mmCIF file of C-alpha atoms in Angstrom:
data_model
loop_
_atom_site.group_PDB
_atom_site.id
_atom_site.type_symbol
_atom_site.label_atom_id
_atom_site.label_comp_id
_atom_site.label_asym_id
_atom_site.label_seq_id
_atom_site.Cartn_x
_atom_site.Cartn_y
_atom_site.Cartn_z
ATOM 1 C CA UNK A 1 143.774 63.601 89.907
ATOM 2 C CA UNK A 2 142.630 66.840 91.174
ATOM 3 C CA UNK A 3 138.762 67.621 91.086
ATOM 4 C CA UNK A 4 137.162 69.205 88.062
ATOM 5 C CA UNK A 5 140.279 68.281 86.321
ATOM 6 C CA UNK A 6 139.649 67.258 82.162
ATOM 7 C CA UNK A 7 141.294 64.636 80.834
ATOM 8 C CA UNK A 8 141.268 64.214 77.162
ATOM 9 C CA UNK A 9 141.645 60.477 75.400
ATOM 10 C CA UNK A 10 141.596 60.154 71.666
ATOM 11 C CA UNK A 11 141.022 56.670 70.493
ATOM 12 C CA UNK A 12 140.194 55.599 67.144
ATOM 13 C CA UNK A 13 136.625 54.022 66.658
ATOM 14 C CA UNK A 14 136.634 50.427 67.996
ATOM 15 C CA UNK A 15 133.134 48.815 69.022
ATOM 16 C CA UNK A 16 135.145 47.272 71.951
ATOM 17 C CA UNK A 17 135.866 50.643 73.109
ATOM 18 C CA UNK A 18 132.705 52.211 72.178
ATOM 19 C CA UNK A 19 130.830 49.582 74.491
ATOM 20 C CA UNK A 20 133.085 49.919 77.822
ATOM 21 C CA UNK A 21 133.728 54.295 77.314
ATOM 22 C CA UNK A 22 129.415 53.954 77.056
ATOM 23 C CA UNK A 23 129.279 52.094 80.390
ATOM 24 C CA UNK A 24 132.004 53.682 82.408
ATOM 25 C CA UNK A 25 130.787 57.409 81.368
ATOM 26 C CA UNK A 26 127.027 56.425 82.362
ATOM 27 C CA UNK A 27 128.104 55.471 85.720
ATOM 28 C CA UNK A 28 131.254 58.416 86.522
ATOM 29 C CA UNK A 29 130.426 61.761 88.482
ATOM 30 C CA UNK A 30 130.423 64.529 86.252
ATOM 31 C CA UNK A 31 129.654 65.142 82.180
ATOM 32 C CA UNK A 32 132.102 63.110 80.154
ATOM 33 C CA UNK A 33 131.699 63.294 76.733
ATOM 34 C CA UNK A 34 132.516 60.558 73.823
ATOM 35 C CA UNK A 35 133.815 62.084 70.628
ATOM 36 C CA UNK A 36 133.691 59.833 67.186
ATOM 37 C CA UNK A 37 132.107 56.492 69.021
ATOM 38 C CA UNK A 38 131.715 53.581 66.657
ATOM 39 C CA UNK A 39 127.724 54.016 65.988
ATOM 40 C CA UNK A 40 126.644 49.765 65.151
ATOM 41 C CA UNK A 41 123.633 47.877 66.147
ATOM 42 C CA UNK A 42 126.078 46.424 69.262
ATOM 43 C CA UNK A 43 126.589 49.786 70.468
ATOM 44 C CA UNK A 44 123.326 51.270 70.097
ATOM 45 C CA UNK A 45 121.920 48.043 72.270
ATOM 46 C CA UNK A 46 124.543 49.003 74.775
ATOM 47 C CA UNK A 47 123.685 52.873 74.495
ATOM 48 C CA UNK A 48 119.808 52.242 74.560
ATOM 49 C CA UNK A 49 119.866 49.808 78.025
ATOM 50 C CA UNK A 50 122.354 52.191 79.740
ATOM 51 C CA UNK A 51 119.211 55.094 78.938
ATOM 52 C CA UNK A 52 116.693 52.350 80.153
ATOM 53 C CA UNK A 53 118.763 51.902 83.016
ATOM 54 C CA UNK A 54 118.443 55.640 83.696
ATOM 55 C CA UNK A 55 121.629 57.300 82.300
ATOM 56 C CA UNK A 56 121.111 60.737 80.710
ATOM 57 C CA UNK A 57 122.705 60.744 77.078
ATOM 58 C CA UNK A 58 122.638 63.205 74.319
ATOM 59 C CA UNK A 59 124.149 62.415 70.791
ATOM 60 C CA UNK A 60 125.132 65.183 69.022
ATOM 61 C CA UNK A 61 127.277 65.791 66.017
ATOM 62 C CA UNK A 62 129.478 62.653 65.938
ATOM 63 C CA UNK A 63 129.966 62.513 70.043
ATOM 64 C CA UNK A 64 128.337 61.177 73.189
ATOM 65 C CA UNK A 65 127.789 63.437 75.905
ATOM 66 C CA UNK A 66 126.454 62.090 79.110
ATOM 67 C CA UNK A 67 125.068 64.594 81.380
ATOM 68 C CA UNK A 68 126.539 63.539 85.022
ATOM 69 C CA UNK A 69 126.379 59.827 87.241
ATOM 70 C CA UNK A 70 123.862 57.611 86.722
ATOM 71 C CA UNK A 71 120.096 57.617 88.411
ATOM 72 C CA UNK A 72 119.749 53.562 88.398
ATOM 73 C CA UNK A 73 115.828 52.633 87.655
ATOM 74 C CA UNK A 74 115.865 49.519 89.923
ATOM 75 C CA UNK A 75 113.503 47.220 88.023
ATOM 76 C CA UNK A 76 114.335 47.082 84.428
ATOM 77 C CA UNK A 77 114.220 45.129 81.543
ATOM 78 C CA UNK A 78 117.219 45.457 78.992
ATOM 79 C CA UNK A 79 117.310 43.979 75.389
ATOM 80 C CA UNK A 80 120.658 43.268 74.323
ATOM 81 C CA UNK A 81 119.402 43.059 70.660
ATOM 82 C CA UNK A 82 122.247 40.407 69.434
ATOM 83 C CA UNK A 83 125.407 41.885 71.180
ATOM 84 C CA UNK A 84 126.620 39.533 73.264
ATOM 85 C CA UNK A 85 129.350 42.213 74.556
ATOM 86 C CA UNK A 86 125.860 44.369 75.999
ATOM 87 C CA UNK A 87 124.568 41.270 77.620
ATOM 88 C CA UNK A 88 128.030 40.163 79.403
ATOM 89 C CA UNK A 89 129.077 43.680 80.324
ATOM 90 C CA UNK A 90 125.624 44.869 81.822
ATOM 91 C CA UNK A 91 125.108 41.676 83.728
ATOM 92 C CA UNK A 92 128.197 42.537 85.754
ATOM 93 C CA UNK A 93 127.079 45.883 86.343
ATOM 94 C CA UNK A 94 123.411 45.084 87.262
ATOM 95 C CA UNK A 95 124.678 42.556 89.522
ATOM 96 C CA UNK A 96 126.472 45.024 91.425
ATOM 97 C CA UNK A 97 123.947 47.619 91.839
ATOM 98 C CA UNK A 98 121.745 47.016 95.605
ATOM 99 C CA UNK A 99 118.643 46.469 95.123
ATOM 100 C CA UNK A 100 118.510 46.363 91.339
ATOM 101 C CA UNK A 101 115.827 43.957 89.756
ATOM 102 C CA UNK A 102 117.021 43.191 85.749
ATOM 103 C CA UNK A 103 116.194 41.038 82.808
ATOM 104 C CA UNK A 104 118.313 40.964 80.176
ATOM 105 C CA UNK A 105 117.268 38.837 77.174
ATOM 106 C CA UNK A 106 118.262 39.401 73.750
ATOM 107 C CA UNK A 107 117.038 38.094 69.960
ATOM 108 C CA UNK A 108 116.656 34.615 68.911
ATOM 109 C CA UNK A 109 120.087 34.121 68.486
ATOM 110 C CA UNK A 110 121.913 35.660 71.372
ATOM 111 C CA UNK A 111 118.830 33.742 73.656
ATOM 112 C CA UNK A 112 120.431 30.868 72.533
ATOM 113 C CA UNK A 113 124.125 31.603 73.301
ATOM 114 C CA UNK A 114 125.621 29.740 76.444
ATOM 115 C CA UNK A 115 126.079 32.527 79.453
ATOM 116 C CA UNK A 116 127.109 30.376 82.583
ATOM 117 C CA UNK A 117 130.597 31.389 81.643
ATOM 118 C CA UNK A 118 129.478 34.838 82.687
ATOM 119 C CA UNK A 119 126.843 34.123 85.054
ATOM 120 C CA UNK A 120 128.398 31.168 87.021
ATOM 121 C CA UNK A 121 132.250 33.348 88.476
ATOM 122 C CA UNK A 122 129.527 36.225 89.137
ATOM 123 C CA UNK A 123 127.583 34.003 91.269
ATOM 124 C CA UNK A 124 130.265 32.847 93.180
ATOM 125 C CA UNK A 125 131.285 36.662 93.883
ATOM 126 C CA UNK A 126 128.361 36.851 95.284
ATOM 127 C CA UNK A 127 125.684 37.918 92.389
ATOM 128 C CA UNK A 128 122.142 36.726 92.499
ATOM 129 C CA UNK A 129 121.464 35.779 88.644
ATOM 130 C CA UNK A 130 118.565 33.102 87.676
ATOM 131 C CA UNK A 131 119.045 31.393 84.194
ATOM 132 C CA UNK A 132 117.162 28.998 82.569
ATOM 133 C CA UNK A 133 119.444 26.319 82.098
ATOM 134 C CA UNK A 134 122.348 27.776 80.509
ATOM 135 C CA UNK A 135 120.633 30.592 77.979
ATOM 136 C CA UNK A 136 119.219 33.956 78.876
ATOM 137 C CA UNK A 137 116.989 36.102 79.726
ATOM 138 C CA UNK A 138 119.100 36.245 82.737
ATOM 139 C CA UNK A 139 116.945 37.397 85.957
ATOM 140 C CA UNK A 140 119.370 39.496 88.457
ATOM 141 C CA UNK A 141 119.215 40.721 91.508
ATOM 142 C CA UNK A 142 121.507 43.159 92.616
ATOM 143 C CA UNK A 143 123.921 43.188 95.801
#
């Protein structure tokens, strides 16, 4: 693709979708913007650690707009709320990020949700993630 080139996907509102285009425009070079996400209490857990984590993100109208890459704060602590989909996705990505210190913990209910499924094939790639037994808050260290 050639640089400073737009590309233009239309999707229907999908909280899957809203979750990942959240995540992958946080991190790209360059503004991308999200028209009609799916606004839910998932999403907005996924939208509000991404800020914490130090992406710059505007809502406006019915549309995301995220205001270039990603300036990672390095010692955070992210609350997942009860979306299990925030806690899995941004435990891979703070996992990958050097030198990153992260908790993520969520409510009551998605504390006590088993996460070695996530946290165990991460570890073996390599990811530095402390549990306590087999629920969060998950303790990461990035590399």
């Amino acid at each position: 693709m050639k640089k400073n080139t737009a590309m233009k996907i239309q999707a229907p509102p999908d909280k899957s979708i809203t979750h990942r285009a959240i995540i992958l425009c946080a991190i790209a070079k360059g503004r991308c913007t999200v028209f009609n996400p799916l606004f839910c209490l998932d999403t907005l857990a996924t939208l509000d650690c991404m800020t914490r984590l130090g992406a710059n993100i505007e809502t406006r109208d019915n549309k995301l707009v995220f205001a270039g890459e990603i300036k990672f704060c390095k010692n955070v602590v992210l609350n997942a709320m009860n979306s299990g989909t925030t806690m899995r996705l941004l435990t891979g990505l703070t996992s990958s990020i050097e030198d990153m210190r992260c908790t993520i913990y969520g409510d009551k209910s998605l504390n006590s949700r088993p996460q070695m499924r996530t946290v165990q094939p991460l570890n073996q790639r390599g990811a530095k993630i402390n549990i306590h037994g087999n629920f969060a808050p998950l303790n990461i260290s990035g590399s």
